[in-house]
Amino acid sequence: MSSTVVMVFAKAPRPGEVKTRLIPLLGADGAAALHARLVAHALATARAAALGRLELHCAPDATDPFFGFCRRHYGAVLAPQAEGGLGARMAAAFAAALAVYPRALLIGTDCPALGARHLREAEDALLGGCDAVLGPAEDGGYVLIGLTRTDARLYDGIAWGGDGVLAETRTRLRALGWRWHELETLWDVDRPDDYERLLKSGILDAKLAAGTQFEREKESQ
């Protein structure tokens, strides 16, 4: 394995607290189950890429039984997310990672189309001399960010969740004078039409079945 750490940011799959825009379609329990499967897929993808250390940064903390399942089944090192907004939590994660490793990738769990090949491409870009790599999302955000160094200006004052996140991040990278690479544009699963797209893609059945292991474990207890 290389010396790249892959960090996955994830919330505990608690009904009513995750995938809330899909609750009218799936119900609170169904939306939480989908979230768990997406987390499982993101971890399986990161493990398949085999880049190095795999960390699961947990919210609100690392004590939820689901995170224990993730540690056992995917070899993820659990860490609580820092306090504050998303930017502050990302900044803390990158600062800690880059103090130890030369390269760090951060992904969420909303983009099942993000594959191991994308993670490898991101690492290759950083190995090739880029300071940063971005995985653009169709909604104007990004599904991956990778860095060899960090700066508070990449996170402070960003309107996270808006459609200008990617454009603003590009502007800040230019201002820093950093070189960066962009992956192909992918899509998140946030709304009912995204869920229908996920079903049609075939990823749900083929790639997310691992998430049902946690559900079966709960039922057997």
GROMACS .gro file of C-alpha atoms in nm:
model
  221
    1MET     CA    1   0.000   0.000   0.000
    2SER     CA    2   0.101   0.361  -0.052
    3SER     CA    3   0.119   0.640   0.205
    4THR     CA    4  -0.216   0.794   0.117
    5VAL     CA    5  -0.485   0.806   0.384
    6VAL     CA    6  -0.849   0.788   0.273
    7MET     CA    7  -1.094   0.958   0.508
    8VAL     CA    8  -1.467   0.887   0.483
    9PHE     CA    9  -1.702   1.133   0.653
   10ALA     CA   10  -2.027   0.969   0.766
   11LYS     CA   11  -2.320   1.021   0.999
   12ALA     CA   12  -2.470   0.740   1.206
   13PRO     CA   13  -2.772   0.591   1.023
   14ARG     CA   14  -3.035   0.717   1.267
   15PRO     CA   15  -3.392   0.735   1.132
   16GLY     CA   16  -3.509   1.090   1.083
   17GLU     CA   17  -3.155   1.232   1.088
   18VAL     CA   18  -3.010   1.114   0.755
   19LYS     CA   19  -3.128   1.132   0.394
   20THR     CA   20  -3.416   1.350   0.510
   21ARG     CA   21  -3.512   1.456   0.157
   22LEU     CA   22  -3.580   1.091   0.079
   23ILE     CA   23  -3.803   1.030   0.381
   24PRO     CA   24  -4.125   1.116   0.190
   25LEU     CA   25  -4.033   0.843  -0.060
   26LEU     CA   26  -3.869   0.578   0.161
   27GLY     CA   27  -3.984   0.659   0.513
   28ALA     CA   28  -3.745   0.743   0.795
   29ASP     CA   29  -3.633   0.383   0.844
   30GLY     CA   30  -3.590   0.325   0.472
   31ALA     CA   31  -3.386   0.641   0.429
   32ALA     CA   32  -3.163   0.540   0.720
   33ALA     CA   33  -3.116   0.192   0.572
   34LEU     CA   34  -3.018   0.344   0.238
   35HIS     CA   35  -2.771   0.570   0.415
   36ALA     CA   36  -2.613   0.269   0.587
   37ARG     CA   37  -2.574   0.094   0.253
   38LEU     CA   38  -2.415   0.401   0.098
   39VAL     CA   39  -2.166   0.422   0.384
   40ALA     CA   40  -2.085   0.053   0.338
   41HIS     CA   41  -2.032   0.108  -0.033
   42ALA     CA   42  -1.800   0.404   0.022
   43LEU     CA   43  -1.589   0.199   0.262
   44ALA     CA   44  -1.582  -0.100   0.027
   45THR     CA   45  -1.472   0.131  -0.255
   46ALA     CA   46  -1.194   0.282  -0.046
   47ARG     CA   47  -1.074  -0.059   0.064
   48ALA     CA   48  -1.075  -0.186  -0.295
   49ALA     CA   49  -0.858   0.108  -0.402
   50ALA     CA   50  -0.596  -0.014  -0.151
   51LEU     CA   51  -0.425   0.323  -0.120
   52GLY     CA   52  -0.333   0.298   0.246
   53ARG     CA   53  -0.492   0.373   0.582
   54LEU     CA   54  -0.873   0.390   0.580
   55GLU     CA   55  -1.036   0.618   0.835
   56LEU     CA   56  -1.407   0.655   0.908
   57HIS     CA   57  -1.476   0.997   1.059
   58CYS     CA   58  -1.797   0.952   1.254
   59ALA     CA   59  -2.075   1.191   1.352
   60PRO     CA   60  -2.199   1.266   1.606
   61ASP     CA   61  -1.934   1.031   1.756
   62ALA     CA   62  -1.788   0.685   1.701
   63THR     CA   63  -2.003   0.496   1.953
   64ASP     CA   64  -2.294   0.399   1.728
   65PRO     CA   65  -2.306   0.018   1.674
   66PHE     CA   66  -2.306   0.072   1.298
   67PHE     CA   67  -1.960   0.221   1.316
   68GLY     CA   68  -1.839  -0.085   1.505
   69PHE     CA   69  -1.975  -0.294   1.219
   70CYS     CA   70  -1.780  -0.079   0.974
   71ARG     CA   71  -1.461  -0.124   1.171
   72ARG     CA   72  -1.502  -0.502   1.177
   73HIS     CA   73  -1.607  -0.552   0.815
   74TYR     CA   74  -1.398  -0.291   0.634
   75GLY     CA   75  -1.093  -0.247   0.854
   76ALA     CA   76  -1.171   0.121   0.903
   77VAL     CA   77  -1.003   0.314   1.182
   78LEU     CA   78  -1.276   0.505   1.365
   79ALA     CA   79  -1.238   0.871   1.458
   80PRO     CA   80  -1.495   1.123   1.583
   81GLN     CA   81  -1.544   1.428   1.367
   82ALA     CA   82  -1.426   1.755   1.519
   83GLU     CA   83  -1.663   2.017   1.657
   84GLY     CA   84  -1.806   2.292   1.438
   85GLY     CA   85  -1.941   2.322   1.088
   86LEU     CA   86  -1.840   2.109   0.792
   87GLY     CA   87  -1.551   2.335   0.697
   88ALA     CA   88  -1.405   2.325   1.047
   89ARG     CA   89  -1.440   1.947   1.060
   90MET     CA   90  -1.273   1.904   0.722
   91ALA     CA   91  -0.992   2.139   0.819
   92ALA     CA   92  -0.927   1.943   1.138
   93ALA     CA   93  -0.928   1.611   0.956
   94PHE     CA   94  -0.682   1.726   0.690
   95ALA     CA   95  -0.454   1.892   0.945
   96ALA     CA   96  -0.432   1.571   1.146
   97ALA     CA   97  -0.387   1.348   0.841
   98LEU     CA   98  -0.124   1.558   0.666
   99ALA     CA   99   0.078   1.585   0.985
  100VAL     CA  100   0.145   1.211   0.944
  101TYR     CA  101   0.086   1.120   0.579
  102PRO     CA  102   0.205   1.295   0.261
  103ARG     CA  103  -0.133   1.267   0.090
  104ALA     CA  104  -0.495   1.258   0.209
  105LEU     CA  105  -0.825   1.203   0.029
  106LEU     CA  106  -1.161   1.293   0.181
  107ILE     CA  107  -1.489   1.156   0.052
  108GLY     CA  108  -1.847   1.152   0.171
  109THR     CA  109  -2.100   0.875   0.126
  110ASP     CA  110  -2.356   1.031  -0.109
  111CYS     CA  111  -2.189   0.933  -0.438
  112PRO     CA  112  -2.202   0.558  -0.509
  113ALA     CA  113  -2.078   0.627  -0.863
  114LEU     CA  114  -1.738   0.715  -0.715
  115GLY     CA  115  -1.525   0.408  -0.773
  116ALA     CA  116  -1.186   0.273  -0.677
  117ARG     CA  117  -1.049   0.393  -1.011
  118HIS     CA  118  -1.141   0.751  -0.920
  119LEU     CA  119  -0.954   0.723  -0.591
  120ARG     CA  120  -0.650   0.584  -0.771
  121GLU     CA  121  -0.666   0.865  -1.026
  122ALA     CA  122  -0.681   1.116  -0.742
  123GLU     CA  123  -0.375   0.964  -0.578
  124ASP     CA  124  -0.189   0.959  -0.910
  125ALA     CA  125  -0.258   1.332  -0.952
  126LEU     CA  126  -0.112   1.406  -0.609
  127LEU     CA  127   0.185   1.181  -0.676
  128GLY     CA  128   0.233   1.366  -1.005
  129GLY     CA  129   0.285   1.701  -0.836
  130CYS     CA  130  -0.064   1.843  -0.788
  131ASP     CA  131  -0.134   2.012  -0.456
  132ALA     CA  132  -0.502   1.922  -0.472
  133VAL     CA  133  -0.754   1.711  -0.657
  134LEU     CA  134  -1.130   1.763  -0.681
  135GLY     CA  135  -1.410   1.529  -0.779
  136PRO     CA  136  -1.682   1.758  -0.918
  137ALA     CA  137  -2.049   1.686  -0.852
  138GLU     CA  138  -2.334   1.769  -1.088
  139ASP     CA  139  -2.498   1.982  -0.817
  140GLY     CA  140  -2.206   2.225  -0.800
  141GLY     CA  141  -2.027   2.070  -0.505
  142TYR     CA  142  -1.763   1.803  -0.498
  143VAL     CA  143  -1.762   1.436  -0.400
  144LEU     CA  144  -1.388   1.412  -0.329
  145ILE     CA  145  -1.108   1.642  -0.229
  146GLY     CA  146  -0.748   1.534  -0.201
  147LEU     CA  147  -0.457   1.739  -0.069
  148THR     CA  148  -0.083   1.725  -0.010
  149ARG     CA  149  -0.102   2.038   0.205
  150THR     CA  150  -0.381   2.232   0.366
  151ASP     CA  151  -0.486   2.591   0.422
  152ALA     CA  152  -0.776   2.739   0.618
  153ARG     CA  153  -0.883   2.939   0.313
  154LEU     CA  154  -1.006   2.619   0.149
  155TYR     CA  155  -1.276   2.580   0.413
  156ASP     CA  156  -1.355   2.913   0.580
  157GLY     CA  157  -1.671   3.091   0.471
  158ILE     CA  158  -1.780   2.832   0.216
  159ALA     CA  159  -2.159   2.800   0.178
  160TRP     CA  160  -2.154   2.421   0.216
  161GLY     CA  161  -2.448   2.248   0.052
  162GLY     CA  162  -2.493   2.524  -0.205
  163ASP     CA  163  -2.436   2.504  -0.578
  164GLY     CA  164  -2.129   2.728  -0.567
  165VAL     CA  165  -1.898   2.513  -0.354
  166LEU     CA  166  -1.691   2.380  -0.643
  167ALA     CA  167  -1.657   2.718  -0.815
  168GLU     CA  168  -1.558   2.890  -0.490
  169THR     CA  169  -1.303   2.618  -0.414
  170ARG     CA  170  -1.149   2.663  -0.759
  171THR     CA  171  -1.126   3.038  -0.697
  172ARG     CA  172  -0.947   2.980  -0.369
  173LEU     CA  173  -0.707   2.727  -0.518
  174ARG     CA  174  -0.615   2.984  -0.785
  175ALA     CA  175  -0.561   3.249  -0.517
  176LEU     CA  176  -0.331   3.012  -0.330
  177GLY     CA  177  -0.137   2.947  -0.648
  178TRP     CA  178  -0.189   2.573  -0.612
  179ARG     CA  179  -0.193   2.323  -0.894
  180TRP     CA  180  -0.492   2.089  -0.900
  181HIS     CA  181  -0.652   1.811  -1.103
  182GLU     CA  182  -1.022   1.738  -1.151
  183LEU     CA  183  -1.185   1.398  -1.192
  184GLU     CA  184  -1.491   1.337  -1.408
  185THR     CA  185  -1.816   1.490  -1.285
  186LEU     CA  186  -2.035   1.250  -1.085
  187TRP     CA  187  -2.373   1.264  -0.910
  188ASP     CA  188  -2.495   1.247  -0.552
  189VAL     CA  189  -2.797   1.064  -0.413
  190ASP     CA  190  -2.996   1.329  -0.227
  191ARG     CA  191  -3.344   1.353  -0.380
  192PRO     CA  192  -3.611   1.115  -0.511
  193ASP     CA  193  -3.497   1.152  -0.873
  194ASP     CA  194  -3.142   1.067  -0.763
  195TYR     CA  195  -3.274   0.754  -0.595
  196GLU     CA  196  -3.451   0.650  -0.915
  197ARG     CA  197  -3.126   0.708  -1.102
  198LEU     CA  198  -2.946   0.491  -0.848
  199LEU     CA  199  -3.193   0.208  -0.900
  200LYS     CA  200  -3.154   0.226  -1.277
  201SER     CA  201  -2.775   0.231  -1.248
  202GLY     CA  202  -2.766  -0.116  -1.095
  203ILE     CA  203  -2.529   0.000  -0.822
  204LEU     CA  204  -2.787  -0.051  -0.547
  205ASP     CA  205  -2.819  -0.425  -0.595
  206ALA     CA  206  -2.465  -0.501  -0.708
  207LYS     CA  207  -2.263  -0.277  -0.481
  208LEU     CA  208  -2.468  -0.196  -0.174
  209ALA     CA  209  -2.564  -0.545  -0.065
  210ALA     CA  210  -2.287  -0.535   0.195
  211GLY     CA  211  -2.489  -0.281   0.389
  212THR     CA  212  -2.756  -0.541   0.453
  213GLN     CA  213  -2.506  -0.742   0.660
  214PHE     CA  214  -2.544  -0.487   0.939
  215GLU     CA  215  -2.922  -0.517   0.920
  216ARG     CA  216  -2.899  -0.896   0.946
  217GLU     CA  217  -2.662  -0.870   1.241
  218LYS     CA  218  -2.909  -0.644   1.422
  219GLU     CA  219  -3.194  -0.887   1.359
  220SER     CA  220  -2.993  -1.180   1.495
  221GLN     CA  221  -2.913  -1.007   1.824
   0.00000   0.00000   0.00000
